[in-house]
Coordinates of C-alpha atoms in Angstrom, one line a residue:
Chain Q
M1 CA 13.8 -16.0 -17.5
K2 CA 15.2 -12.8 -16.0
L3 CA 16.8 -12.4 -12.5
N4 CA 18.2 -9.4 -10.8
K5 CA 20.0 -8.8 -7.5
Y6 CA 16.9 -7.5 -5.9
F7 CA 15.1 -10.7 -6.3
E8 CA 16.8 -12.6 -3.4
R9 CA 16.3 -9.7 -1.0
S10 CA 12.5 -9.7 -1.4
L11 CA 11.2 -13.2 -1.5
W12 CA 7.5 -13.4 -1.1
V13 CA 6.4 -16.7 0.2
F14 CA 3.2 -18.6 -0.5
H15 CA 2.5 -21.4 1.9
L16 CA 0.9 -24.5 0.4
N17 CA -0.3 -27.4 2.6
T18 CA -0.6 -30.6 0.5
G19 CA -1.9 -32.8 3.3
S20 CA 0.5 -32.0 6.2
C21 CA -0.4 -32.6 9.8
N22 CA 0.0 -28.9 10.6
G23 CA 3.2 -29.4 12.5
C24 CA 5.4 -27.8 9.9
D25 CA 2.8 -25.1 9.2
I26 CA 3.0 -24.0 12.9
E27 CA 6.8 -23.9 12.6
I28 CA 6.6 -21.7 9.5
V29 CA 4.3 -19.3 11.3
A30 CA 6.8 -19.4 14.2
G31 CA 9.4 -18.1 11.7
L32 CA 7.3 -15.0 11.2
T33 CA 6.9 -14.2 14.9
P34 CA 9.0 -11.5 16.5
R35 CA 11.5 -14.1 17.9
Y36 CA 12.7 -15.2 14.4
D37 CA 11.2 -12.4 12.3
L38 CA 11.6 -13.5 8.7
E39 CA 10.5 -10.1 7.5
R40 CA 14.0 -8.7 8.3
F41 CA 15.2 -10.5 5.2
G42 CA 12.4 -9.1 3.1
I43 CA 10.4 -12.3 3.3
K44 CA 6.7 -11.8 3.4
L45 CA 3.9 -14.3 3.6
V46 CA 1.4 -13.5 0.8
G47 CA -2.2 -14.8 0.3
S48 CA -2.1 -15.6 -3.4
P49 CA 0.3 -17.7 -5.5
K50 CA 0.2 -14.9 -8.1
H51 CA 2.1 -12.7 -5.8
A52 CA 4.6 -15.3 -4.7
D53 CA 8.3 -16.0 -5.5
V54 CA 8.7 -19.0 -3.3
L55 CA 6.3 -21.9 -2.7
L56 CA 6.7 -23.3 0.8
V57 CA 5.2 -26.7 0.5
T58 CA 4.5 -28.9 3.5
G59 CA 3.2 -32.4 3.8
P60 CA 3.0 -35.5 1.6
V61 CA 1.0 -35.0 -1.6
T62 CA -2.4 -36.7 -1.2
S63 CA -4.0 -38.0 -4.4
K64 CA -6.7 -35.3 -4.2
M65 CA -4.0 -32.5 -3.9
A66 CA -1.7 -33.6 -6.7
D67 CA -3.6 -31.8 -9.4
R68 CA -4.0 -28.7 -7.2
V69 CA -0.3 -28.6 -6.4
K70 CA 0.5 -28.5 -10.2
R71 CA -2.0 -25.8 -10.7
V72 CA -0.7 -23.6 -7.9
Y73 CA 2.8 -24.1 -9.3
A74 CA 1.6 -23.0 -12.8
Q75 CA -0.1 -20.0 -11.3
T76 CA 3.1 -18.8 -9.6
P77 CA 4.8 -16.3 -12.0
D78 CA 8.4 -17.0 -13.1
P79 CA 11.1 -16.8 -11.7
K80 CA 10.2 -19.0 -8.8
A81 CA 11.6 -21.4 -6.3
V82 CA 10.1 -24.3 -4.4
I83 CA 11.1 -25.2 -0.8
V84 CA 9.8 -28.4 0.8
V85 CA 9.5 -28.2 4.5
G86 CA 9.3 -31.4 6.6
T87 CA 10.1 -35.1 6.2
C88 CA 6.6 -35.9 4.8
G89 CA 7.2 -33.8 1.7
I90 CA 10.6 -35.3 1.1
S91 CA 9.8 -39.0 1.4
G92 CA 6.3 -39.4 2.7
G93 CA 7.5 -39.7 6.3
V94 CA 5.3 -41.8 8.5
F95 CA 2.8 -41.9 5.6
Y96 CA 5.4 -43.7 3.3
N97 CA 3.7 -45.9 0.8
S98 CA 0.2 -45.0 2.0
Y99 CA -2.6 -46.0 -0.4
N100 CA -3.9 -42.4 -0.8
L101 CA -0.7 -40.6 -1.5
S102 CA 0.8 -39.5 -4.9
G103 CA 4.2 -39.7 -3.3
S104 CA 6.7 -37.0 -2.3
I105 CA 6.4 -33.4 -3.6
D106 CA 9.4 -33.8 -6.1
K107 CA 7.4 -36.4 -8.0
V108 CA 4.7 -33.7 -8.7
I109 CA 6.6 -30.4 -9.1
P110 CA 10.3 -29.5 -9.4
V111 CA 11.8 -28.8 -6.0
D112 CA 14.8 -26.5 -5.3
V113 CA 15.5 -26.9 -1.5
Y114 CA 14.6 -29.6 1.0
V115 CA 14.3 -28.8 4.7
P116 CA 14.2 -32.1 6.7
G117 CA 12.7 -32.5 10.1
C118 CA 9.5 -33.6 11.8
P119 CA 8.8 -30.7 12.1
P120 CA 12.0 -28.7 11.3
R121 CA 12.9 -25.9 13.7
P122 CA 12.3 -22.4 12.5
E123 CA 16.1 -21.9 12.3
A124 CA 16.2 -24.8 9.8
I125 CA 13.4 -23.2 7.7
I126 CA 15.3 -19.9 7.7
N127 CA 18.4 -21.8 6.6
G128 CA 16.4 -23.4 3.9
V129 CA 15.3 -20.0 2.5
L130 CA 19.0 -19.0 2.7
Q131 CA 19.9 -22.0 0.5
A132 CA 17.2 -20.9 -2.0
W133 CA 18.9 -17.4 -2.0
I134 CA 22.3 -19.0 -2.7
K135 CA 20.8 -21.1 -5.4
L136 CA 19.1 -18.1 -7.1
E137 CA 22.4 -16.1 -6.8
K138 CA 24.2 -18.9 -8.6
L139 CA 21.5 -19.1 -11.2
R140 CA 21.7 -15.4 -11.8
K141 CA 25.5 -15.7 -12.3
T142 CA 25.1 -18.5 -14.9
L143 CA 22.4 -16.5 -16.6
K144 CA 24.6 -13.4 -16.7
D145 CA 27.6 -15.4 -18.0
N146 CA 25.6 -17.1 -20.7
S147 CA 23.6 -14.1 -21.8
P148 CA 23.9 -13.3 -25.5
A149 CA 24.5 -9.6 -24.9
K150 CA 28.1 -10.3 -23.7
Chain E
M1 CA -9.0 32.0 -19.5
M2 CA -5.4 32.5 -18.6
E3 CA -2.8 33.0 -21.2
V4 CA -0.5 30.0 -21.5
S5 CA 2.7 30.1 -23.6
L6 CA 4.5 27.1 -25.1
L7 CA 7.4 27.6 -22.8
E8 CA 5.2 27.4 -19.8
I9 CA 3.6 24.2 -21.0
I10 CA 7.0 22.6 -21.4
G11 CA 8.0 23.8 -18.0
R12 CA 4.9 22.3 -16.5
I13 CA 5.5 19.0 -18.2
I14 CA 9.1 18.8 -16.9
G15 CA 7.9 19.8 -13.5
A16 CA 5.2 17.1 -13.6
I17 CA 7.8 14.4 -14.4
I18 CA 10.1 15.7 -11.6
I19 CA 7.2 15.8 -9.1
A20 CA 5.9 12.4 -10.1
F21 CA 9.4 10.9 -9.6
I22 CA 10.0 12.6 -6.2
G23 CA 6.5 11.7 -5.1
I24 CA 7.1 8.0 -5.9
V25 CA 10.5 8.0 -4.2
V26 CA 9.2 9.7 -1.1
G27 CA 6.2 7.5 -1.0
L28 CA 8.2 4.3 -1.2
F29 CA 10.6 5.6 1.5
Y30 CA 7.8 6.4 3.8
K31 CA 6.4 2.9 3.1
G32 CA 9.7 1.4 4.2
L33 CA 9.7 3.7 7.3
D34 CA 6.1 2.5 8.0
R35 CA 7.1 -1.2 7.8
K36 CA 10.2 -0.6 9.9
L37 CA 8.4 1.2 12.7
A38 CA 5.5 -1.3 12.7
A39 CA 8.1 -4.0 13.2
K40 CA 9.8 -2.0 16.0
M41 CA 6.4 -1.7 17.7
Q42 CA 6.0 -5.5 17.5
A43 CA 9.5 -6.0 19.0
R44 CA 10.9 -7.2 15.7
L45 CA 13.9 -6.0 13.7
G46 CA 11.9 -5.4 10.6
P47 CA 12.9 -5.1 6.9
P48 CA 15.5 -2.6 5.8
L49 CA 14.3 0.9 4.9
R50 CA 14.9 0.3 1.2
Q51 CA 12.7 -2.8 1.2
P52 CA 9.8 -1.3 -0.8
F53 CA 12.3 -0.3 -3.5
L54 CA 13.6 -3.9 -3.6
D55 CA 10.1 -5.2 -3.8
F56 CA 9.3 -2.9 -6.7
F57 CA 12.4 -3.8 -8.7
K58 CA 11.8 -7.5 -8.0
L59 CA 8.1 -7.2 -9.2
M60 CA 9.2 -5.5 -12.4
I61 CA 11.1 -8.6 -13.6
K62 CA 8.4 -11.1 -12.6
E63 CA 6.2 -12.7 -15.2
N64 CA 2.9 -11.0 -15.8
I65 CA 0.1 -13.6 -15.7
V66 CA -3.2 -12.6 -17.2
P67 CA -6.0 -15.0 -16.2
E68 CA -7.9 -16.9 -18.8
N69 CA -11.3 -15.4 -18.0
A70 CA -10.0 -11.8 -17.5
V71 CA -10.5 -8.9 -19.9
P72 CA -6.9 -8.3 -20.8
W73 CA -7.0 -4.6 -21.9
I74 CA -8.9 -3.5 -18.7
F75 CA -6.8 -5.9 -16.6
N76 CA -3.5 -4.4 -17.8
G77 CA -4.8 -0.8 -18.2
V78 CA -6.2 -0.3 -14.7
P79 CA -2.9 -0.3 -12.8
V80 CA -1.6 2.6 -15.1
L81 CA -4.9 4.5 -14.5
T82 CA -4.6 4.0 -10.8
L83 CA -1.0 5.3 -10.6
V84 CA -1.6 8.2 -13.0
S85 CA -4.7 9.4 -11.1
A86 CA -2.8 9.2 -7.7
L87 CA 0.1 11.1 -9.2
T88 CA -2.2 13.8 -10.7
I89 CA -3.3 14.8 -7.2
L90 CA 0.3 15.5 -6.4
F91 CA 0.4 18.3 -9.0
Y92 CA -2.4 20.2 -7.1
L93 CA -0.9 19.9 -3.6
P94 CA 1.2 22.7 -2.1
V95 CA 4.4 21.5 -0.4
G96 CA 5.5 23.8 2.5
S97 CA 5.8 27.2 0.9
I98 CA 6.1 25.9 -2.6
P99 CA 2.9 26.5 -4.5
P100 CA 1.3 23.6 -6.4
L101 CA 2.5 23.0 -10.0
L102 CA -1.0 23.4 -11.4
S103 CA -2.2 26.1 -9.0
G104 CA -5.2 27.9 -10.4
Y105 CA -6.3 24.9 -12.5
G106 CA -8.0 22.9 -9.8
D107 CA -9.2 23.0 -6.2
V108 CA -9.9 20.7 -3.3
I109 CA -13.2 19.5 -4.9
L110 CA -11.3 18.2 -7.9
I111 CA -8.9 16.4 -5.5
I112 CA -11.9 14.7 -3.8
Y113 CA -13.0 13.5 -7.3
L114 CA -9.5 12.4 -8.2
L115 CA -9.2 10.5 -4.9
T116 CA -12.1 8.2 -5.9
L117 CA -10.4 7.4 -9.2
P118 CA -7.7 5.0 -7.8
A119 CA -10.4 3.2 -5.8
I120 CA -12.7 3.0 -8.9
G121 CA -9.8 1.8 -10.9
M122 CA -9.1 -1.0 -8.5
V123 CA -12.8 -2.0 -8.5
I124 CA -12.8 -2.2 -12.3
G125 CA -9.6 -4.2 -12.2
G126 CA -11.0 -6.5 -9.6
F127 CA -14.1 -7.2 -11.7
A128 CA -12.1 -7.6 -14.9
S129 CA -9.7 -10.2 -13.4
G130 CA -12.6 -12.7 -13.3
S131 CA -11.7 -14.2 -10.0
P132 CA -14.4 -14.7 -7.3
Y133 CA -12.0 -13.5 -4.6
A134 CA -11.3 -10.3 -6.6
N135 CA -15.1 -9.9 -7.2
V136 CA -15.9 -10.0 -3.5
G137 CA -13.0 -7.6 -2.9
A138 CA -14.3 -5.2 -5.5
Q139 CA -17.8 -5.2 -4.0
R140 CA -16.3 -4.5 -0.6
E141 CA -14.2 -1.6 -2.0
M142 CA -17.4 -0.1 -3.5
V143 CA -19.2 -0.4 -0.1
M144 CA -16.2 1.3 1.5
M145 CA -16.2 4.1 -1.0
M146 CA -19.9 4.8 -0.4
S147 CA -19.2 4.8 3.3
Y148 CA -16.2 7.1 3.7
E149 CA -17.1 9.8 1.1
L150 CA -19.6 11.6 3.3
P151 CA -17.3 12.2 6.3
L152 CA -14.5 13.2 3.9
V153 CA -16.6 15.7 2.1
T154 CA -18.1 17.0 5.4
T155 CA -14.6 17.9 6.5
V156 CA -13.6 19.7 3.4
I157 CA -17.0 21.6 3.1
S158 CA -16.8 22.8 6.7
I159 CA -13.4 24.4 6.2
G160 CA -14.5 25.9 2.9
W161 CA -17.7 27.3 4.4
K162 CA -15.8 28.9 7.3
L163 CA -13.3 30.5 4.9
S164 CA -16.1 31.8 2.7
Q165 CA -17.6 33.5 5.7
V166 CA -14.4 35.2 6.7
Y167 CA -13.1 36.0 3.2
P168 CA -16.1 36.4 0.9
Q169 CA -14.1 37.7 -2.0
I170 CA -11.7 34.8 -2.7
N171 CA -12.0 31.2 -4.1
V172 CA -12.2 29.3 -0.8
F173 CA -11.8 25.9 -2.2
S174 CA -8.4 26.7 -3.8
L175 CA -5.8 24.7 -2.0
E176 CA -3.4 27.7 -1.9
V177 CA -6.0 29.8 0.0
I178 CA -6.7 27.0 2.5
N179 CA -2.9 26.5 2.9
N180 CA -2.4 30.2 3.6
H181 CA -5.3 30.5 6.1
P182 CA -5.1 27.8 8.8
I183 CA -8.6 27.0 10.2
W184 CA -7.4 27.2 13.8
G185 CA -6.8 31.0 13.6
L186 CA -10.2 31.8 12.2
V187 CA -12.5 30.1 14.8
G188 CA -13.5 30.8 18.4
P189 CA -13.4 28.2 21.2
L190 CA -16.5 26.4 20.0
G191 CA -15.2 26.3 16.4
F192 CA -11.9 25.1 17.7
V193 CA -13.6 22.0 19.3
G194 CA -15.5 21.6 16.0
A195 CA -12.2 21.7 14.0
I196 CA -10.7 19.0 16.3
F197 CA -13.8 16.8 15.5
L198 CA -13.2 17.4 11.8
L199 CA -9.5 16.5 12.2
L200 CA -10.4 13.3 14.0
T201 CA -12.9 12.5 11.2
L202 CA -10.2 12.9 8.5
A203 CA -7.8 10.9 10.6
V204 CA -10.3 8.0 10.5
V205 CA -11.1 8.4 6.8
T206 CA -7.4 8.3 5.8
P207 CA -6.8 4.5 6.6
G208 CA -10.1 3.7 4.9
E209 CA -9.1 5.6 1.8
L210 CA -5.8 3.8 1.8
S211 CA -7.3 0.4 2.6
K212 CA -5.0 0.0 5.6
I213 CA -5.9 -2.0 8.8
P214 CA -8.5 -1.7 10.4
F215 CA -10.2 -0.9 7.1
D216 CA -8.4 -3.2 4.7
V217 CA -11.4 -5.4 4.1
P218 CA -11.2 -5.2 0.3
E219 CA -7.6 -6.6 0.4
A220 CA -8.1 -8.9 3.4
E221 CA -5.0 -11.2 3.0
T222 CA -6.3 -14.0 5.3
E223 CA -9.8 -14.4 4.0
L224 CA -9.8 -13.0 0.4
A225 CA -6.2 -14.0 -0.4
G226 CA -5.4 -10.4 -1.4
G227 CA -8.9 -9.5 -2.6
L228 CA -8.8 -6.9 -5.4
L229 CA -5.2 -7.7 -6.2
V230 CA -5.5 -11.5 -6.1
E231 CA -4.9 -12.1 -9.8
Y232 CA -2.3 -9.3 -10.3
S233 CA 1.3 -10.2 -10.6
G234 CA 4.6 -8.8 -11.9
R235 CA 4.5 -5.3 -13.4
N236 CA 0.9 -4.6 -12.7
L237 CA 1.3 -5.4 -9.0
A238 CA 4.4 -3.2 -8.9
L239 CA 2.3 -0.3 -10.4
F240 CA -0.3 -0.9 -7.8
S241 CA 2.3 -0.7 -5.0
L242 CA 3.5 2.6 -6.4
A243 CA 0.0 3.9 -6.5
D244 CA -0.5 2.8 -2.9
A245 CA 2.7 4.6 -1.9
T246 CA 1.7 7.8 -3.7
K247 CA -1.8 7.7 -2.3
T248 CA -0.4 7.5 1.2
I249 CA 1.5 10.7 0.9
V250 CA -1.4 12.4 -1.0
M251 CA -3.8 11.7 1.9
A252 CA -1.3 12.7 4.5
S253 CA -0.6 15.9 2.5
L254 CA -4.4 16.6 2.4
T255 CA -4.5 16.4 6.2
I256 CA -1.5 18.8 6.4
V257 CA -3.0 21.3 3.9
L258 CA -6.4 21.3 5.6
F259 CA -5.2 21.3 9.3
F260 CA -1.5 21.9 9.7
P261 CA -0.4 24.3 6.9
Y262 CA 2.1 26.1 9.1
N263 CA 5.6 26.9 7.9
I264 CA 8.8 27.1 9.9
S265 CA 10.7 29.7 7.9
P266 CA 8.9 32.9 9.3
L267 CA 10.0 31.8 12.8
F268 CA 13.7 32.2 11.7
H269 CA 13.1 35.2 9.5
L270 CA 14.5 33.4 6.5
S271 CA 13.7 34.1 2.9
G272 CA 14.6 32.8 -0.6
F273 CA 16.0 29.4 -1.3
L274 CA 16.9 28.6 2.4
A275 CA 13.3 29.2 3.5
I276 CA 11.9 26.9 0.7
A277 CA 14.4 24.2 1.7
L278 CA 13.6 24.5 5.4
D279 CA 9.8 24.5 4.8
T280 CA 10.1 21.4 2.5
L281 CA 12.1 19.7 5.2
F282 CA 9.5 20.7 7.8
F283 CA 6.7 19.5 5.5
L284 CA 8.4 16.0 5.3
V285 CA 8.6 15.9 9.1
K286 CA 4.9 16.7 9.3
L287 CA 4.2 14.1 6.6
F288 CA 6.1 11.6 8.6
L289 CA 4.1 12.4 11.8
V290 CA 0.8 12.3 10.1
I291 CA 1.6 8.9 8.4
F292 CA 2.9 7.5 11.6
I293 CA -0.2 8.4 13.6
E294 CA -2.9 7.8 11.0
V295 CA -1.4 4.7 9.3
T296 CA 1.4 3.0 11.2
F297 CA 0.2 3.4 14.7
I298 CA -3.5 2.5 14.0
R299 CA -2.4 -0.4 11.8
V300 CA -0.3 -2.0 14.5
A301 CA -2.7 -1.2 17.4
V302 CA -6.0 -2.7 16.1
A303 CA -7.3 -5.7 14.2
R304 CA -9.4 -5.7 11.0
F305 CA -13.1 -4.8 11.1
K306 CA -15.7 -6.8 9.3
I307 CA -17.3 -5.1 6.2
D308 CA -20.6 -4.3 8.0
Q309 CA -18.7 -2.9 11.0
V310 CA -16.7 -0.6 8.6
S311 CA -19.9 0.5 6.9
F312 CA -21.5 1.2 10.2
A313 CA -18.5 3.0 11.7
Y314 CA -18.3 5.4 8.7
W315 CA -22.0 6.0 8.3
V316 CA -23.0 6.5 11.9
P317 CA -20.3 7.5 14.4
I318 CA -17.8 9.0 12.0
S319 CA -20.4 10.8 9.9
L320 CA -22.0 12.1 13.1
M321 CA -18.6 13.3 14.3
G322 CA -18.0 15.2 11.1
L323 CA -21.5 16.7 11.1
L324 CA -21.0 17.7 14.8
G325 CA -17.8 19.5 13.7
L326 CA -19.7 21.3 11.0
V327 CA -22.5 22.3 13.4
L328 CA -20.0 23.5 16.0
I329 CA -18.2 25.7 13.4
F330 CA -21.5 27.0 12.2
L331 CA -22.7 27.9 15.8
D332 CA -19.3 29.4 16.5
H333 CA -19.8 31.7 13.5
I334 CA -23.4 32.9 14.3
I335 CA -23.0 33.3 18.0

């Protein structure tokens, strides 16, 4: 996997709803409005997982969605990061132990950043993306230090 | 046939590389400016000016996924074709007082043919990626091409016809000739109105040619998930973004050559290197104004049309406007 310093400055986000109540989705859209303006960090909402660098996943994973989540994750080209937005995606939230759930998102795909809240505020989502930045920066540093060229 | 020496060919090749590089850099810079100004108009801060460069360098390191039911050699070859055909047009366009690199080898008719190539490339790429979304996007792009070609050609033909009546001896479709003889000085009041109609026609064709809002139906993000480009990732998507940036300045340059070919250096009685530098600077300012009005402003001001509305808009009102311009210029000449 390759990473360069431009990667964190241009994160394209694909928003994936795995059975959320739409509360978190509205807050994500709020992050793109002029008040919060995620685009000033180079973050762009894209329509296809093939274009995405970050998967913004909301909601508990319903049984029907589990396979689709895996497929969308596989379709996203490397390097990629996954951010879970909302309590439901972290633990199941109010749907905890429900009969038609596959469980939290990290039981289906690997997750990098968790943003708790029901729903989280747009500031919290922006902070979550920032944490993903920091994580990617650290990863780039380790990749650079361990690269065989040096 | 013209005599061509080996030295000249090498010079042209080096010139082509330099022009391609400058064209891409300027195109990406204007793309950043476009995004920044669009954000300002929406009361946002917007991304930094170098954002398209960052996007490009990021896309270059991304994994390139080829779908299972795609045709790999077409799927990977089409982005290169698209970029190359967009860059080729740059070699035929005069910049300020600098003549085009390949002057004498092609005219505005060739440019109209070359302009369809990136669109055809994207259509082929869309069909080759084997996704239903891309398929619908490709079909829409074909409908768009059929719709905007007539008004575009009407504009060019009208200006060529007028020039041929005034100067019967010269090659009127040569871009240098059009660049040296602005249409506004050749026509009377009736023809002036006609030329304004033609300018408006070209201004509406430009966003369609570039697949920008309100004519971005082939790439509709919200309903087609990216349309033609839905399956493209990594390097291929980066090449498409370069082709888009280049095409933007090509279309804006075409507007400038056809309608605003004025230079600023005669005003200051300059000559030599200083005049070329000043004219190039002035050209970039004109380029910015044309892109701002034809792309950025329209993009922010209106929403997307449906495909049938796009087709109707180009076939009926815009075509009629172009033909009206042609008729007015014709009447102006015979009266």
